[in-house]
Amino acid sequence: MELNHLVLQASRARLFKELKEVQREKVADPDIQLSCDDNNIFKWTALIKGPSETPFEGGVFQLAFAIPEQYPLQPPQVRFLTKIFHPNVHFKTGEICLDILKNAWSPAWTLQSVCRAIIALMAHPEPDSPLNCDSGNLLRSGDVRGYQSMARMYTRLAAMPKKG
Amino acid sequence: MQNHEADGELDSLTKSLPNPDFDDWAKFPDEDDDDIMHLNSSLHAEVEAEADQSHKVPFEPLSSLATEYQSGSTILLEKIKVLSQQYVAIRRTRGDGNCFYRSFMFSYLEHILESQDQAEVDRIKANVEQCRKTLQSLGYAEFTFEDFFALFLEQLETVLQGNETSMSHDELLSRSRDQSISDYGEFVTSGEIRKRSEFFEPFVLGLTNGTVEQFCKSSVEPMGEESDHVHITALSDALGVPIRVVYLDRSSCDSGGVSVNHHDFVPVGGDNPNASGSSETVRPFITLLYRPGHYDILYPM
């Protein structure tokens, strides 16, 4: 029991440090805006900009972070709240297939650097381990154009301000 | 806690984001994955349950090792016989891929607990400080590793008697369940490999196709990655602690006689009292038994 308490304390302390860092670094990374729930340090959201020269360009995507009590020994659970058409994001739940969120996690990662990794994943999909098979199949069959137009359509529908 | 400072573009963009249809994931039906997700989460639960029984480090006579291979290879049994002439006991560590770091850290702290070697503690503290500087200069954010460093230093203090907070052997055992202590080892190892990337590059090339940095991100820092001679060399050098690894596998030598190979990892570095020029004079106080894929702790006679 005492150990659990220590772990909880450690994760909370670490998250406060990250919060401080995020508020200081805000200007440094204009593509990421992380914020913490007013009442719960274990719940965060992030807004990330779709990387340029990808079908996600111009879109703003919202991520939800659920931080386990074992953090940073265990990775945060992250999912897209904004609908996105991408081979490594579950179309229904927004779950993300990314090694650093699973077995390749290490405490050297931060919520901020996880966001950066997700932006990198948006620009470089891994169609061979798809959570969204339709999207993965388009890329695997070489239909880059088909993939891009689908992805762009969903970016417009879900991640961009409506015109007019 | 939210930051209310004016924050240009992203804020104004979100305010105008469409909400309705897309918040509701159910409007995008995709039936087939439910089962998989469900299966996944039940698997997770199983693994967690097992993990909960935890990182026990039981202590057993070496004969228990022989029992394990009773109906197995005769070479192994012969080798265990040889081992039992030099070692009295084995302490098993949990086989979750962190076993090298856990074995090392436990064995080191246990050595300090028994030897009460203040000079060694002072020496390793200087190395720890050096490791901290290494990580800083490599661009690691201090807050990502400082807690792990603090924990290791705190444990060092508590195994030294005479402090108010002194730890007993039992406490050390229960504390060794803590995963943080093996993570400390991973940080130190990664920092050392990257600091001396030119030295380690040829070894890393033999293990992966990537760069030294990629190797550290994929095979050193994550938990549960197996440790190889690269990791052991780096950790031993970084902390200045010699490590003996005894290999127990089916290999045999042609001459017929059975012998058990071991390798001593002796830290490099001039002013290190543990590293004397010739490795023969150093008898590492940490001995690990390696069986393919796993490390346990061995206790000499």
Coordinates of N, CA and C in Angstrom, one line a residue, chain B residues 145-257:
Chain B
F145 N 14.6 12.4 -15.7 CA 15.4 11.3 -15.0 C 15.7 11.6 -13.6
E146 N 15.5 12.9 -13.1 CA 16.0 13.2 -11.8 C 15.4 12.4 -10.7
D147 N 14.1 12.0 -10.8 CA 13.4 11.2 -9.8 C 14.1 9.9 -9.7
F148 N 14.5 9.3 -10.8 CA 15.2 8.0 -10.7 C 16.5 8.1 -10.1
F149 N 17.2 9.2 -10.4 CA 18.5 9.4 -9.7 C 18.4 9.5 -8.2
A150 N 17.4 10.4 -7.9 CA 17.1 10.6 -6.4 C 16.8 9.3 -5.7
L151 N 16.0 8.5 -6.4 CA 15.6 7.2 -5.7 C 16.8 6.3 -5.5
F152 N 17.7 6.3 -6.5 CA 18.9 5.4 -6.3 C 19.8 5.9 -5.1
L153 N 20.0 7.3 -5.1 CA 20.8 7.9 -4.1 C 20.2 7.6 -2.7
E154 N 18.9 7.7 -2.7 CA 18.2 7.5 -1.4 C 18.4 6.1 -0.9
Q155 N 18.3 5.1 -1.9 CA 18.5 3.7 -1.5 C 19.9 3.5 -1.0
L156 N 20.8 4.1 -1.6 CA 22.2 4.0 -1.2 C 22.3 4.4 0.3
E157 N 21.7 5.6 0.6 CA 21.8 6.1 1.9 C 21.2 5.1 2.9
T158 N 20.0 4.6 2.5 CA 19.3 3.7 3.5 C 19.9 2.4 3.7
V159 N 20.8 1.9 2.8 CA 21.4 0.6 3.1 C 22.6 0.8 4.0
L160 N 23.1 2.0 4.1 CA 24.2 2.3 5.0 C 23.5 2.4 6.4
Q161 N 24.1 1.7 7.3 CA 23.5 1.7 8.7 C 23.9 3.0 9.4
G162 N 23.3 3.2 10.5 CA 23.7 4.4 11.3 C 22.9 5.6 10.9
N163 N 22.2 5.5 9.7 CA 21.2 6.6 9.4 C 19.9 6.3 10.1
E164 N 19.1 7.3 10.3 CA 17.8 7.2 10.9 C 16.9 6.2 10.1
T165 N 17.2 6.3 8.8 CA 16.2 5.6 7.9 C 16.8 4.2 7.5
S166 N 17.8 3.7 8.2 CA 18.5 2.5 7.7 C 17.5 1.4 7.3
M167 N 17.9 0.6 6.3 CA 17.0 -0.4 5.8 C 17.5 -1.8 6.2
S168 N 16.6 -2.6 6.4 CA 17.0 -4.0 6.7 C 17.0 -4.8 5.4
H169 N 17.5 -6.0 5.5 CA 17.6 -6.9 4.3 C 16.2 -7.1 3.8
D170 N 15.2 -7.4 4.7 CA 13.9 -7.6 4.2 C 13.3 -6.4 3.5
E171 N 13.6 -5.3 4.0 CA 13.1 -4.1 3.3 C 13.7 -3.9 1.9
L172 N 15.0 -4.2 1.8 CA 15.6 -4.1 0.5 C 14.9 -5.1 -0.4
L173 N 14.6 -6.2 0.1 CA 13.9 -7.2 -0.8 C 12.5 -6.7 -1.3
S174 N 11.8 -6.1 -0.4 CA 10.5 -5.6 -0.8 C 10.6 -4.4 -1.7
R175 N 11.6 -3.6 -1.4 CA 11.8 -2.4 -2.2 C 12.2 -2.7 -3.6
S176 N 12.9 -3.9 -3.7 CA 13.4 -4.2 -5.1 C 12.3 -4.6 -6.0
R177 N 11.1 -4.7 -5.5 CA 9.9 -4.8 -6.4 C 9.7 -3.6 -7.2
D178 N 10.2 -2.5 -6.7 CA 10.0 -1.2 -7.4 C 10.7 -1.2 -8.7
Q179 N 9.9 -0.9 -9.7 CA 10.4 -0.9 -11.1 C 11.4 0.3 -11.3
S180 N 11.2 1.3 -10.6 CA 12.0 2.6 -10.8 C 13.5 2.3 -10.8
I181 N 13.9 1.3 -10.0 CA 15.3 1.2 -9.8 C 15.9 0.5 -11.0
S182 N 15.2 -0.3 -11.8 CA 15.8 -0.8 -13.0 C 15.7 0.3 -14.1
D183 N 14.8 1.2 -14.0 CA 14.7 2.3 -15.0 C 15.9 3.2 -14.8
Y184 N 16.4 3.4 -13.5 CA 17.6 4.2 -13.3 C 18.7 3.6 -14.1
G185 N 18.8 2.3 -14.1 CA 19.9 1.6 -14.8 C 19.8 1.9 -16.3
E186 N 18.6 1.9 -16.8 CA 18.4 2.1 -18.2 C 18.8 3.5 -18.6
F187 N 18.5 4.5 -17.8 CA 19.0 5.9 -18.1 C 20.5 6.0 -18.2
V188 N 21.1 5.4 -17.1 CA 22.5 5.5 -17.0 C 23.2 4.8 -18.2
T189 N 22.7 3.6 -18.5 CA 23.2 2.8 -19.6 C 23.1 3.6 -21.0
S190 N 21.9 4.1 -21.2 CA 21.7 4.8 -22.4 C 22.6 6.1 -22.5
G191 N 22.7 6.8 -21.4 CA 23.6 8.0 -21.4 C 25.0 7.6 -21.8
E192 N 25.5 6.5 -21.2 CA 26.9 6.1 -21.4 C 27.1 5.7 -22.8
I193 N 26.2 4.9 -23.4 CA 26.4 4.5 -24.8 C 26.4 5.7 -25.7
R194 N 25.5 6.6 -25.5 CA 25.4 7.8 -26.4 C 26.6 8.7 -26.2
K195 N 27.1 8.8 -25.0 CA 28.3 9.7 -24.7 C 29.5 9.1 -25.5
R196 N 29.6 7.8 -25.5 CA 30.8 7.2 -26.1 C 30.3 6.5 -27.4
S197 N 29.5 7.1 -28.2 CA 28.9 6.5 -29.3 C 29.9 5.9 -30.3
E198 N 31.0 6.6 -30.4 CA 32.0 6.1 -31.4 C 32.6 4.8 -30.9
F199 N 32.8 4.6 -29.6 CA 33.3 3.4 -29.1 C 32.2 2.3 -29.3
F200 N 31.0 2.6 -29.0 CA 29.9 1.6 -29.0 C 29.4 1.3 -30.4
E201 N 29.6 2.2 -31.3 CA 29.0 2.0 -32.7 C 29.2 0.7 -33.3
P202 N 30.4 0.2 -33.3 CA 30.7 -1.1 -34.0 C 29.9 -2.3 -33.3
F203 N 29.7 -2.2 -32.0 CA 29.0 -3.2 -31.3 C 27.5 -3.1 -31.6
V204 N 27.0 -1.9 -31.6 CA 25.6 -1.7 -31.9 C 25.2 -2.1 -33.3
L205 N 26.2 -1.8 -34.3 CA 25.9 -2.2 -35.7 C 25.7 -3.7 -35.8
G206 N 26.4 -4.5 -34.9 CA 26.2 -5.9 -35.0 C 24.8 -6.4 -34.5
L207 N 24.1 -5.5 -33.8 CA 22.9 -5.9 -33.2 C 21.7 -5.3 -33.9
T208 N 21.8 -4.1 -34.5 CA 20.7 -3.5 -35.3 C 21.3 -2.9 -36.5
N209 N 20.3 -2.3 -37.3 CA 20.8 -1.6 -38.5 C 20.8 -0.1 -38.3
G210 N 20.3 0.3 -37.1 CA 20.1 1.7 -36.9 C 21.4 2.4 -36.3
T211 N 21.2 3.7 -36.0 CA 22.3 4.4 -35.4 C 22.3 4.1 -33.9
V212 N 23.4 4.6 -33.2 CA 23.5 4.4 -31.8 C 22.3 5.0 -31.1
E213 N 21.9 6.2 -31.5 CA 20.8 6.9 -30.9 C 19.5 6.1 -31.0
Q214 N 19.3 5.6 -32.2 CA 18.1 4.7 -32.4 C 18.1 3.5 -31.6
F215 N 19.3 2.9 -31.5 CA 19.5 1.7 -30.6 C 19.1 2.0 -29.2
C216 N 19.5 3.2 -28.7 CA 19.2 3.5 -27.3 C 17.7 3.7 -27.1
K217 N 17.1 4.4 -28.1 CA 15.6 4.6 -28.0 C 14.8 3.3 -28.1
S218 N 15.3 2.4 -28.9 CA 14.5 1.2 -29.1 C 15.0 0.0 -28.3
S219 N 16.2 -0.1 -27.9 CA 16.7 -1.3 -27.2 C 17.3 -1.1 -25.8
V220 N 17.4 0.2 -25.4 CA 18.0 0.4 -24.1 C 17.0 1.0 -23.1
E221 N 16.4 2.2 -23.6 CA 15.5 2.9 -22.7 C 14.2 2.2 -22.4
P222 N 13.6 1.6 -23.4 CA 12.3 1.0 -23.0 C 12.5 -0.2 -22.0
M223 N 11.4 -0.3 -21.2 CA 11.5 -1.4 -20.2 C 11.3 -2.8 -21.0
G224 N 11.9 -3.8 -20.4 CA 11.6 -5.1 -20.9 C 12.4 -5.4 -22.2
E225 N 13.4 -4.6 -22.5 CA 14.3 -4.9 -23.6 C 15.4 -5.7 -23.0
E226 N 15.8 -6.8 -23.7 CA 16.8 -7.7 -23.1 C 18.2 -7.0 -23.2
S227 N 19.0 -7.3 -22.2 CA 20.3 -6.6 -22.1 C 21.4 -7.5 -22.7
D228 N 22.2 -6.9 -23.5 CA 23.3 -7.6 -24.2 C 24.6 -7.2 -23.6
H229 N 25.7 -7.7 -24.2 CA 27.1 -7.2 -23.7 C 27.3 -5.7 -23.8
V230 N 26.6 -5.1 -24.8 CA 26.7 -3.6 -24.9 C 26.2 -3.0 -23.7
H231 N 25.0 -3.4 -23.3 CA 24.4 -2.8 -22.1 C 25.2 -3.0 -20.8
I232 N 25.7 -4.2 -20.7 CA 26.5 -4.5 -19.5 C 27.8 -3.7 -19.4
T233 N 28.5 -3.7 -20.6 CA 29.7 -2.9 -20.6 C 29.4 -1.4 -20.2
A234 N 28.4 -0.9 -20.8 CA 28.0 0.6 -20.6 C 27.7 0.8 -19.1
L235 N 26.9 0.0 -18.5 CA 26.5 0.2 -17.1 C 27.7 0.0 -16.2
S236 N 28.5 -1.0 -16.5 CA 29.7 -1.2 -15.7 C 30.6 0.0 -15.7
D237 N 30.8 0.5 -16.9 CA 31.7 1.6 -17.1 C 31.2 2.9 -16.5
A238 N 29.9 3.1 -16.7 CA 29.3 4.4 -16.2 C 29.3 4.5 -14.7
L239 N 29.0 3.3 -14.0 CA 29.0 3.4 -12.6 C 30.3 2.9 -12.0
G240 N 31.2 2.4 -12.8 CA 32.5 2.0 -12.3 C 32.4 0.8 -11.4
V241 N 31.5 -0.1 -11.8 CA 31.3 -1.3 -11.0 C 31.6 -2.6 -11.8
P242 N 32.5 -3.4 -11.4 CA 32.8 -4.6 -12.2 C 31.7 -5.6 -12.0
I243 N 31.4 -6.4 -13.1 CA 30.3 -7.3 -13.1 C 30.8 -8.6 -13.7
R244 N 30.6 -9.7 -13.0 CA 31.0 -11.1 -13.5 C 29.7 -11.7 -14.0
V245 N 29.7 -12.2 -15.3 CA 28.6 -12.9 -15.8 C 29.0 -14.3 -16.1
V246 N 28.3 -15.3 -15.5 CA 28.6 -16.7 -15.7 C 27.5 -17.2 -16.7
Y247 N 28.0 -17.9 -17.7 CA 27.1 -18.3 -18.8 C 26.8 -19.8 -18.6
L248 N 25.5 -20.0 -18.6 CA 25.1 -21.4 -18.5 C 24.2 -21.8 -19.7
D249 N 24.9 -22.5 -20.6 CA 24.2 -22.9 -21.9 C 24.7 -24.2 -22.3
R250 N 24.2 -24.7 -23.4 CA 24.5 -26.1 -23.8 C 25.9 -26.2 -24.5
S251 N 26.6 -25.1 -24.7 CA 27.8 -25.2 -25.4 C 28.8 -26.1 -24.6
S252 N 29.7 -26.8 -25.3 CA 30.7 -27.6 -24.6 C 32.0 -27.4 -25.4
C253 N 33.1 -27.7 -24.7 CA 34.3 -27.6 -25.4 C 34.8 -29.0 -25.9
D254 N 35.6 -29.0 -27.0 CA 35.9 -30.2 -27.7 C 36.7 -31.2 -26.8
S255 N 37.5 -30.7 -25.9 CA 38.4 -31.5 -25.2 C 37.6 -32.5 -24.2
G256 N 36.4 -32.4 -24.2 CA 35.6 -33.3 -23.4 C 35.2 -32.8 -22.0
G257 N 36.2 -32.2 -21.3 CA 35.9 -31.7 -20.0 C 34.8 -30.6 -20.0

